[in-house]
Amino acid sequence: MENDYKKIIDFIRDLYGTQQVPLHVPRFTGNEKKYLAECVDTTFVSSVGTFVDKFEEGIAKYTGAAKAVVCVNGTNALHLAMLLVGVKPKDEVLTQALTFVATCNAIRYIDASPVFIDVDKVTMGLSPKALKEWLSKNAEIKNFQCFNKRTKHRIKACVPMHTFGHPAKIDEIAAICKEYYIELVEDAAESLGSLYKERHTGLFGRVGVISFNGNKTITTGGGGMLLFKNKELATHAKHLTTQAKAPHRWEFIHDHIGYNYRMPNINAALGCAQLEHLEEFVLNKRETASKYNDFFTTIRDIDFFIEPENCRSNYWLNVILLKDKDAQQRFLQYTNDNGIMTRPAWRLMNKLSMFKEFETDGLKNTQWLEERIVNIPSSVRIK
Ligand SMILES: Cc1ncc(COP(=O)(O)O)c(C=O)c1O
């Protein structure tokens, strides 16, 4: 076993050309400094400036969204997405426990309750089979709305997450949501550049969310984006992100409770420069994944996680599956002791003190994956 671990860290060091290898770091290889200097020189660093519009247009074009609306980060984009589809206090929102805490925090900001449904082993994302099973046992439809038979609360939305960039079986999930009158909000924070049946993730419901945090495939320092198929909903979203200020040259009139969620121009400038390299970064990451895949076929008892069928994954964070929890812990200890940054998946949401009380469906695959997943270094490689 120790021999195999040594072989793995040698391989990773060789792949990245350094002794210490971080998990995921940003790459600034293009116009970043130029665009940032433009912001400083023109003084347009804050809420006014041309980079915001350019970045939104660029992401809409890249993803195929009718419109994209930029936010300060992915978490507040998720909060807004919940509001936009009409999630209200006491509603229930179906989601996965294998996710980053922001998914559930956004649900709780509105005082709605998460219900944790199992994931698929082959996608690590919400399982349509588990979703269907839970709904057929627990849900009833009244007046074109879905209710939990036991709690009597409305089940308003479903938030699957494309885990580590790998698309969930999102067309099946979308069909189930439609059948049960449930709004689909994709947490595509990690999956910019990932396609399901050639369609960009985040575009299967009325709204999807992307993150540009520093550890993502491209970054704006901090940032998020809402993706829309429908331009009207996007216009409303834009209004809400800008304090719901009615357009007027000098008067301050606000016609709704609004939010200061608009990304500053200086962050959008970074985003514009990064976006120019997005496709190249995704291809670079896919090549890294292919090298990992070839290498791990030579290692016993460790499986490299490959993209699900019918998908193009951005391989945001590469995943290996260890034999069991003991092996996972040993591997984490060995690699981190030797300067190779590796991480387990997040502590499951249903195990965190804030979310312990909420319903689950048993989470069999989720638990199995939690005990085995290890993320390994995945930054874009400099060639
Ligand atoms: C699945 C998921 N959802 C939401 C977020 C929140 O995004 P942000 O950090 O931009 O607020 C992240 C990552 O950061 C994430 O990984």
Short mmCIF file of C-alpha atoms and ligand atoms in Angstrom, two decimals:
data_model
loop_
_atom_site.label_atom_id
_atom_site.label_comp_id
_atom_site.label_asym_id
_atom_site.label_seq_id
_atom_site.Cartn_x
_atom_site.Cartn_y
_atom_site.Cartn_z
CA MET A 1 0.00 0.00 0.00
CA GLU A 2 2.75 2.49 1.01
CA ASN A 3 4.49 1.70 -2.29
CA ASP A 4 1.37 2.59 -4.22
CA TYR A 5 0.93 5.84 -2.27
CA LYS A 6 4.56 6.76 -3.05
CA LYS A 7 3.92 6.00 -6.72
CA ILE A 8 0.84 8.26 -6.66
CA ILE A 9 2.57 11.27 -5.13
CA ASP A 10 5.49 10.89 -7.57
CA PHE A 11 3.00 10.85 -10.44
CA ILE A 12 1.21 13.99 -9.19
CA ARG A 13 4.50 15.85 -8.64
CA ASP A 14 5.58 14.94 -12.14
CA LEU A 15 2.23 15.99 -13.61
CA TYR A 16 2.41 19.46 -12.04
CA GLY A 17 6.21 19.82 -12.07
CA THR A 18 6.42 20.80 -8.36
CA GLN A 19 7.07 19.05 -5.06
CA GLN A 20 4.19 20.73 -3.23
CA VAL A 21 0.94 20.49 -5.17
CA PRO A 22 -2.16 22.50 -4.16
CA LEU A 23 -5.68 21.24 -4.82
CA HIS A 24 -6.84 23.99 -7.17
CA VAL A 25 -5.30 27.39 -7.82
CA PRO A 26 -6.31 30.10 -10.31
CA ARG A 27 -4.36 30.70 -13.54
CA PHE A 28 -3.89 34.24 -14.84
CA THR A 29 -2.35 33.90 -18.26
CA GLY A 30 -4.04 36.59 -20.36
CA ASN A 31 -5.54 40.08 -20.13
CA GLU A 32 -6.21 40.10 -16.36
CA LYS A 33 -3.73 42.87 -15.48
CA LYS A 34 -4.68 44.93 -18.53
CA TYR A 35 -8.41 44.89 -17.75
CA LEU A 36 -7.85 45.53 -14.03
CA ALA A 37 -5.61 48.50 -14.87
CA GLU A 38 -8.35 49.81 -17.14
CA CYS A 39 -10.76 49.80 -14.17
CA VAL A 40 -8.29 51.67 -11.98
CA ASP A 41 -7.31 54.17 -14.70
CA THR A 42 -10.93 54.99 -15.53
CA THR A 43 -12.01 54.83 -11.82
CA PHE A 44 -14.81 52.42 -12.77
CA VAL A 45 -14.05 49.85 -10.07
CA SER A 46 -17.47 49.57 -8.47
CA SER A 47 -21.09 49.25 -9.50
CA VAL A 48 -20.79 51.10 -12.82
CA GLY A 49 -18.66 49.98 -15.76
CA THR A 50 -18.64 48.11 -19.03
CA PHE A 51 -17.06 44.85 -17.84
CA VAL A 52 -20.21 43.78 -15.98
CA ASP A 53 -22.32 43.79 -19.17
CA LYS A 54 -19.50 42.21 -21.18
CA PHE A 55 -19.06 39.42 -18.66
CA GLU A 56 -22.79 38.67 -18.56
CA GLU A 57 -22.99 38.61 -22.34
CA GLY A 58 -19.88 36.45 -22.58
CA ILE A 59 -21.19 33.84 -20.13
CA ALA A 60 -24.62 33.82 -21.79
CA LYS A 61 -22.99 33.20 -25.17
CA TYR A 62 -20.66 30.50 -23.83
CA THR A 63 -23.41 28.60 -21.99
CA GLY A 64 -26.25 29.23 -24.44
CA ALA A 65 -28.38 31.01 -21.79
CA ALA A 66 -30.90 33.57 -23.05
CA LYS A 67 -29.51 35.86 -20.36
CA ALA A 68 -27.03 35.76 -17.48
CA VAL A 69 -27.07 37.98 -14.40
CA VAL A 70 -23.90 38.42 -12.43
CA CYS A 71 -23.82 38.41 -8.60
CA VAL A 72 -21.30 39.04 -5.83
CA ASN A 73 -20.93 35.30 -5.24
CA GLY A 74 -22.53 31.94 -5.90
CA THR A 75 -24.16 31.81 -2.47
CA ASN A 76 -26.19 34.99 -2.94
CA ALA A 77 -26.97 33.91 -6.51
CA LEU A 78 -28.48 30.74 -5.00
CA HIS A 79 -30.43 32.80 -2.44
CA LEU A 80 -31.85 34.91 -5.24
CA ALA A 81 -32.63 31.84 -7.35
CA MET A 82 -34.79 30.48 -4.50
CA LEU A 83 -36.65 33.79 -4.25
CA LEU A 84 -37.11 33.99 -8.02
CA VAL A 85 -38.83 30.61 -8.27
CA GLY A 86 -41.08 31.51 -5.33
CA VAL A 87 -39.68 29.52 -2.39
CA LYS A 88 -41.37 30.82 0.79
CA PRO A 89 -40.87 30.23 4.54
CA LYS A 90 -41.92 26.69 5.61
CA ASP A 91 -41.66 25.33 2.04
CA GLU A 92 -39.60 22.19 1.55
CA VAL A 93 -36.75 22.04 -0.95
CA LEU A 94 -35.40 18.69 -2.14
CA THR A 95 -31.65 18.56 -2.41
CA GLN A 96 -28.60 16.38 -1.80
CA ALA A 97 -26.56 16.01 1.39
CA LEU A 98 -23.36 15.60 -0.63
CA THR A 99 -22.84 19.27 -1.41
CA PHE A 100 -21.10 22.41 -0.23
CA VAL A 101 -22.90 24.11 2.67
CA ALA A 102 -23.95 27.11 0.51
CA THR A 103 -26.66 25.03 -1.20
CA CYS A 104 -28.43 24.44 2.11
CA ASN A 105 -27.69 27.85 3.58
CA ALA A 106 -29.49 29.47 0.64
CA ILE A 107 -32.57 27.33 1.41
CA ARG A 108 -32.43 28.29 5.09
CA TYR A 109 -32.01 32.04 4.36
CA ILE A 110 -35.68 31.90 3.34
CA ASP A 111 -36.64 29.73 6.31
CA ALA A 112 -37.49 26.87 3.97
CA SER A 113 -36.46 23.31 4.92
CA PRO A 114 -34.12 21.04 2.99
CA VAL A 115 -35.10 17.40 2.45
CA PHE A 116 -32.06 15.27 1.66
CA ILE A 117 -32.44 12.78 -1.19
CA ASP A 118 -29.80 10.23 -2.14
CA VAL A 119 -27.28 10.65 -4.98
CA ASP A 120 -26.24 8.25 -7.75
CA LYS A 121 -22.90 6.48 -7.44
CA VAL A 122 -22.14 7.09 -11.12
CA THR A 123 -22.74 10.85 -11.07
CA MET A 124 -22.39 11.79 -7.36
CA GLY A 125 -25.37 14.08 -8.09
CA LEU A 126 -29.03 13.78 -7.06
CA SER A 127 -30.49 10.43 -8.09
CA PRO A 128 -33.64 10.64 -10.23
CA LYS A 129 -34.55 7.14 -9.06
CA ALA A 130 -34.32 8.13 -5.37
CA LEU A 131 -36.18 11.36 -6.09
CA LYS A 132 -39.03 9.52 -7.79
CA GLU A 133 -39.20 6.92 -5.02
CA TRP A 134 -39.34 9.55 -2.27
CA LEU A 135 -41.95 11.62 -4.08
CA SER A 136 -44.19 8.68 -4.89
CA LYS A 137 -44.21 7.71 -1.18
CA ASN A 138 -44.37 11.16 0.37
CA ALA A 139 -45.90 13.69 -2.01
CA GLU A 140 -49.42 14.57 -3.07
CA ILE A 141 -50.57 17.08 -5.65
CA LYS A 142 -53.31 19.60 -4.88
CA ASN A 143 -54.22 22.48 -7.19
CA PHE A 144 -51.07 22.04 -9.27
CA GLN A 145 -48.86 22.25 -6.18
CA CYS A 146 -46.89 19.53 -4.48
CA PHE A 147 -47.20 18.85 -0.73
CA ASN A 148 -45.48 16.57 1.74
CA LYS A 149 -48.29 14.24 2.96
CA ARG A 150 -46.76 13.95 6.45
CA THR A 151 -45.69 17.54 7.22
CA LYS A 152 -48.41 19.17 5.03
CA HIS A 153 -45.79 21.65 3.83
CA ARG A 154 -45.46 22.62 0.20
CA ILE A 155 -42.56 21.08 -1.73
CA LYS A 156 -41.63 24.03 -3.85
CA ALA A 157 -38.23 23.38 -5.39
CA CYS A 158 -35.54 20.83 -6.10
CA VAL A 159 -31.86 21.79 -6.08
CA PRO A 160 -29.57 19.15 -7.55
CA MET A 161 -25.84 19.91 -7.61
CA HIS A 162 -23.41 18.90 -10.36
CA THR A 163 -20.89 17.44 -7.98
CA PHE A 164 -17.24 18.34 -8.60
CA GLY A 165 -18.27 19.40 -12.13
CA HIS A 166 -19.83 16.07 -13.21
CA PRO A 167 -23.37 16.54 -14.53
CA ALA A 168 -26.21 14.81 -12.67
CA LYS A 169 -28.88 12.99 -14.73
CA ILE A 170 -30.51 16.32 -15.14
CA ASP A 171 -33.02 15.60 -17.90
CA GLU A 172 -34.59 12.82 -15.81
CA ILE A 173 -34.61 15.07 -12.74
CA ALA A 174 -36.23 17.87 -14.79
CA ALA A 175 -38.96 15.50 -16.02
CA ILE A 176 -39.78 14.37 -12.46
CA CYS A 177 -39.90 17.99 -11.23
CA LYS A 178 -42.30 18.83 -14.03
CA GLU A 179 -44.55 15.89 -13.22
CA TYR A 180 -44.76 17.02 -9.55
CA TYR A 181 -45.04 20.80 -10.15
CA ILE A 182 -41.69 21.40 -8.49
CA GLU A 183 -39.33 24.17 -9.59
CA LEU A 184 -35.87 23.00 -10.66
CA VAL A 185 -32.92 25.17 -9.59
CA GLU A 186 -29.56 23.72 -10.61
CA ASP A 187 -26.62 24.40 -8.36
CA ALA A 188 -24.10 24.47 -11.21
CA ALA A 189 -21.56 26.36 -9.05
CA GLU A 190 -18.87 23.80 -9.90
CA SER A 191 -19.84 22.88 -13.46
CA LEU A 192 -19.03 25.82 -15.73
CA GLY A 193 -18.03 24.19 -19.02
CA SER A 194 -19.82 20.90 -18.24
CA LEU A 195 -22.43 19.68 -20.68
CA TYR A 196 -25.25 17.17 -20.36
CA LYS A 197 -26.30 15.80 -23.76
CA GLU A 198 -24.51 18.77 -25.30
CA ARG A 199 -26.49 21.32 -23.29
CA HIS A 200 -24.74 23.42 -20.68
CA THR A 201 -25.53 22.56 -17.07
CA GLY A 202 -27.61 25.18 -15.27
CA LEU A 203 -30.09 25.53 -18.15
CA PHE A 204 -32.53 22.72 -17.41
CA GLY A 205 -34.77 24.64 -14.99
CA ARG A 206 -35.88 28.25 -15.00
CA VAL A 207 -32.69 29.33 -13.24
CA GLY A 208 -29.24 27.90 -12.60
CA VAL A 209 -26.28 29.16 -10.59
CA ILE A 210 -22.53 29.30 -11.28
CA SER A 211 -19.70 30.32 -8.93
CA PHE A 212 -16.46 32.14 -9.77
CA ASN A 213 -14.88 31.72 -6.36
CA GLY A 214 -11.05 31.55 -6.35
CA ASN A 215 -11.04 27.76 -6.41
CA LYS A 216 -13.31 27.41 -9.47
CA THR A 217 -12.39 26.72 -13.12
CA ILE A 218 -12.34 30.47 -13.79
CA THR A 219 -12.46 33.12 -11.08
CA THR A 220 -13.47 36.72 -10.50
CA GLY A 221 -11.97 36.72 -7.00
CA GLY A 222 -15.47 36.21 -5.66
CA GLY A 223 -18.47 36.00 -7.93
CA GLY A 224 -21.53 34.17 -9.12
CA MET A 225 -23.90 34.12 -12.06
CA LEU A 226 -27.57 33.31 -12.58
CA LEU A 227 -28.38 31.60 -15.88
CA PHE A 228 -31.82 32.01 -17.48
CA LYS A 229 -33.73 30.57 -20.40
CA ASN A 230 -36.25 33.38 -20.05
CA LYS A 231 -35.28 37.03 -20.49
CA GLU A 232 -38.13 38.46 -18.37
CA LEU A 233 -37.13 36.54 -15.26
CA ALA A 234 -33.55 37.68 -15.85
CA THR A 235 -34.64 41.32 -16.00
CA HIS A 236 -36.43 40.90 -12.68
CA ALA A 237 -33.33 39.22 -11.22
CA LYS A 238 -31.13 42.10 -12.36
CA HIS A 239 -33.52 44.54 -10.72
CA LEU A 240 -33.33 42.63 -7.42
CA THR A 241 -29.52 42.45 -7.48
CA THR A 242 -29.32 46.26 -7.81
CA GLN A 243 -31.40 47.26 -4.75
CA ALA A 244 -34.55 47.23 -6.92
CA LYS A 245 -33.87 50.81 -7.94
CA ALA A 246 -36.24 52.19 -10.54
CA PRO A 247 -34.31 53.75 -13.41
CA HIS A 248 -34.10 57.53 -13.02
CA ARG A 249 -31.22 59.93 -13.68
CA TRP A 250 -31.17 61.42 -10.18
CA GLU A 251 -34.09 60.18 -8.00
CA PHE A 252 -33.70 57.26 -5.59
CA ILE A 253 -36.87 55.27 -5.96
CA HIS A 254 -36.93 51.59 -5.03
CA ASP A 255 -40.00 49.54 -5.86
CA HIS A 256 -39.25 46.22 -4.15
CA ILE A 257 -37.11 44.83 -1.31
CA GLY A 258 -33.81 44.64 -3.16
CA TYR A 259 -30.32 43.28 -2.59
CA ASN A 260 -26.84 44.64 -3.12
CA TYR A 261 -25.82 41.49 -4.98
CA ARG A 262 -24.39 43.05 -8.14
CA MET A 263 -20.78 42.13 -8.95
CA PRO A 264 -18.43 45.16 -9.03
CA ASN A 265 -16.84 46.10 -12.35
CA ILE A 266 -13.34 45.23 -11.08
CA ASN A 267 -14.35 41.60 -10.47
CA ALA A 268 -16.14 41.43 -13.82
CA ALA A 269 -12.94 42.71 -15.49
CA LEU A 270 -11.09 39.72 -14.08
CA GLY A 271 -13.94 37.51 -15.28
CA CYS A 272 -13.76 38.86 -18.84
CA ALA A 273 -10.05 38.08 -19.02
CA GLN A 274 -10.58 34.60 -17.55
CA LEU A 275 -13.48 33.85 -19.86
CA GLU A 276 -11.20 34.33 -22.88
CA HIS A 277 -9.39 31.18 -21.67
CA LEU A 278 -12.28 29.14 -20.32
CA GLU A 279 -12.52 26.57 -23.11
CA GLU A 280 -8.74 26.12 -23.13
CA PHE A 281 -8.84 25.59 -19.33
CA VAL A 282 -11.62 23.00 -19.62
CA LEU A 283 -9.69 21.08 -22.29
CA ASN A 284 -6.53 21.28 -20.19
CA LYS A 285 -8.41 19.87 -17.18
CA ARG A 286 -9.91 17.10 -19.30
CA GLU A 287 -6.44 16.14 -20.48
CA THR A 288 -5.25 16.00 -16.85
CA ALA A 289 -8.22 13.76 -16.02
CA SER A 290 -7.33 11.45 -18.88
CA LYS A 291 -3.75 11.15 -17.59
CA TYR A 292 -5.04 10.41 -14.08
CA ASN A 293 -7.42 7.82 -15.50
CA ASP A 294 -4.62 5.99 -17.35
CA PHE A 295 -2.38 6.12 -14.30
CA PHE A 296 -4.94 4.85 -11.78
CA THR A 297 -5.62 1.72 -13.85
CA THR A 298 -2.16 0.65 -12.59
CA ILE A 299 -3.13 1.10 -8.90
CA ARG A 300 -5.00 -1.59 -7.03
CA ASP A 301 -8.07 -0.72 -4.90
CA ILE A 302 -8.32 2.89 -6.06
CA ASP A 303 -10.79 3.93 -8.79
CA PHE A 304 -10.55 7.16 -10.72
CA PHE A 305 -14.00 8.73 -11.16
CA ILE A 306 -14.80 9.23 -14.86
CA GLU A 307 -17.46 11.49 -16.35
CA PRO A 308 -20.98 10.02 -16.52
CA GLU A 309 -22.46 8.83 -19.84
CA ASN A 310 -23.71 11.47 -22.30
CA CYS A 311 -21.73 14.19 -20.57
CA ARG A 312 -18.76 16.38 -21.08
CA SER A 313 -17.44 17.15 -17.61
CA ASN A 314 -15.12 20.05 -16.78
CA TYR A 315 -13.42 17.72 -14.23
CA TRP A 316 -13.38 20.67 -11.84
CA LEU A 317 -12.01 18.59 -8.94
CA ASN A 318 -10.78 15.13 -9.83
CA VAL A 319 -12.06 12.36 -7.61
CA ILE A 320 -10.66 9.00 -6.64
CA LEU A 321 -12.58 6.40 -4.67
CA LEU A 322 -10.69 4.52 -1.98
CA LYS A 323 -11.59 1.02 -0.83
CA ASP A 324 -13.16 2.10 2.49
CA LYS A 325 -13.05 4.80 5.17
CA ASP A 326 -9.79 3.49 6.71
CA ALA A 327 -8.03 3.57 3.36
CA GLN A 328 -9.46 7.04 2.69
CA GLN A 329 -8.10 8.38 5.99
CA ARG A 330 -4.69 6.74 5.48
CA PHE A 331 -4.43 8.20 1.98
CA LEU A 332 -5.41 11.71 3.16
CA GLN A 333 -2.79 11.53 5.93
CA TYR A 334 -0.01 10.30 3.65
CA THR A 335 -0.59 12.76 0.81
CA ASN A 336 -1.06 15.83 3.02
CA ASP A 337 2.04 14.87 5.06
CA ASN A 338 3.97 14.83 1.80
CA GLY A 339 2.87 18.18 0.38
CA ILE A 340 0.18 16.87 -1.96
CA MET A 341 -3.07 18.59 -1.06
CA THR A 342 -5.99 16.18 -1.05
CA ARG A 343 -9.40 16.52 0.57
CA PRO A 344 -12.36 14.33 1.49
CA ALA A 345 -15.83 15.40 0.34
CA TRP A 346 -17.64 17.90 2.54
CA ARG A 347 -19.06 16.60 5.82
CA LEU A 348 -22.56 15.55 4.75
CA MET A 349 -25.18 18.27 5.22
CA ASN A 350 -27.49 16.03 7.29
CA LYS A 351 -24.63 15.61 9.79
CA LEU A 352 -24.08 19.34 10.35
CA SER A 353 -25.69 20.74 13.51
CA MET A 354 -27.81 23.27 11.57
CA PHE A 355 -29.37 20.65 9.28
CA LYS A 356 -29.50 17.54 11.51
CA GLU A 357 -33.22 17.83 12.16
CA PHE A 358 -34.28 17.67 8.50
CA GLU A 359 -35.72 14.67 6.69
CA THR A 360 -33.57 12.28 4.62
CA ASP A 361 -34.39 9.24 2.52
CA GLY A 362 -31.67 7.13 4.19
CA LEU A 363 -28.87 8.37 1.90
CA LYS A 364 -27.33 4.97 1.18
CA ASN A 365 -25.12 5.96 -1.78
CA THR A 366 -24.34 9.34 -0.23
CA GLN A 367 -22.92 7.64 2.85
CA TRP A 368 -20.99 5.13 0.73
CA LEU A 369 -19.42 7.94 -1.30
CA GLU A 370 -18.61 10.08 1.75
CA GLU A 371 -16.45 7.27 3.11
CA ARG A 372 -14.49 6.86 -0.12
CA ILE A 373 -14.18 10.16 -2.02
CA VAL A 374 -10.84 11.93 -2.13
CA ASN A 375 -10.25 15.03 -4.27
CA ILE A 376 -6.79 15.18 -5.81
CA PRO A 377 -4.91 18.16 -7.34
CA SER A 378 -6.82 19.52 -10.32
CA SER A 379 -5.55 23.02 -11.24
CA VAL A 380 -5.13 23.92 -14.89
CA ARG A 381 -1.60 22.76 -15.71
CA ILE A 382 0.94 25.22 -17.10
CA LYS A 383 2.60 23.64 -20.13
C1 LIG B 1 -21.86 23.39 -4.81
C2 LIG B 1 -21.59 24.81 -4.47
N1 LIG B 1 -22.64 25.64 -4.28
C3 LIG B 1 -22.45 26.92 -3.99
C4 LIG B 1 -21.19 27.46 -3.87
C5 LIG B 1 -21.07 28.87 -3.43
O1 LIG B 1 -20.39 29.68 -4.28
P1 LIG B 1 -19.58 30.94 -3.72
O2 LIG B 1 -18.38 30.43 -3.00
O3 LIG B 1 -19.25 31.69 -4.95
O4 LIG B 1 -20.49 31.71 -2.83
C6 LIG B 1 -20.07 26.63 -4.08
C7 LIG B 1 -18.68 27.03 -4.00
O5 LIG B 1 -18.06 27.83 -3.59
C8 LIG B 1 -20.28 25.27 -4.38
O6 LIG B 1 -19.26 24.44 -4.55
#
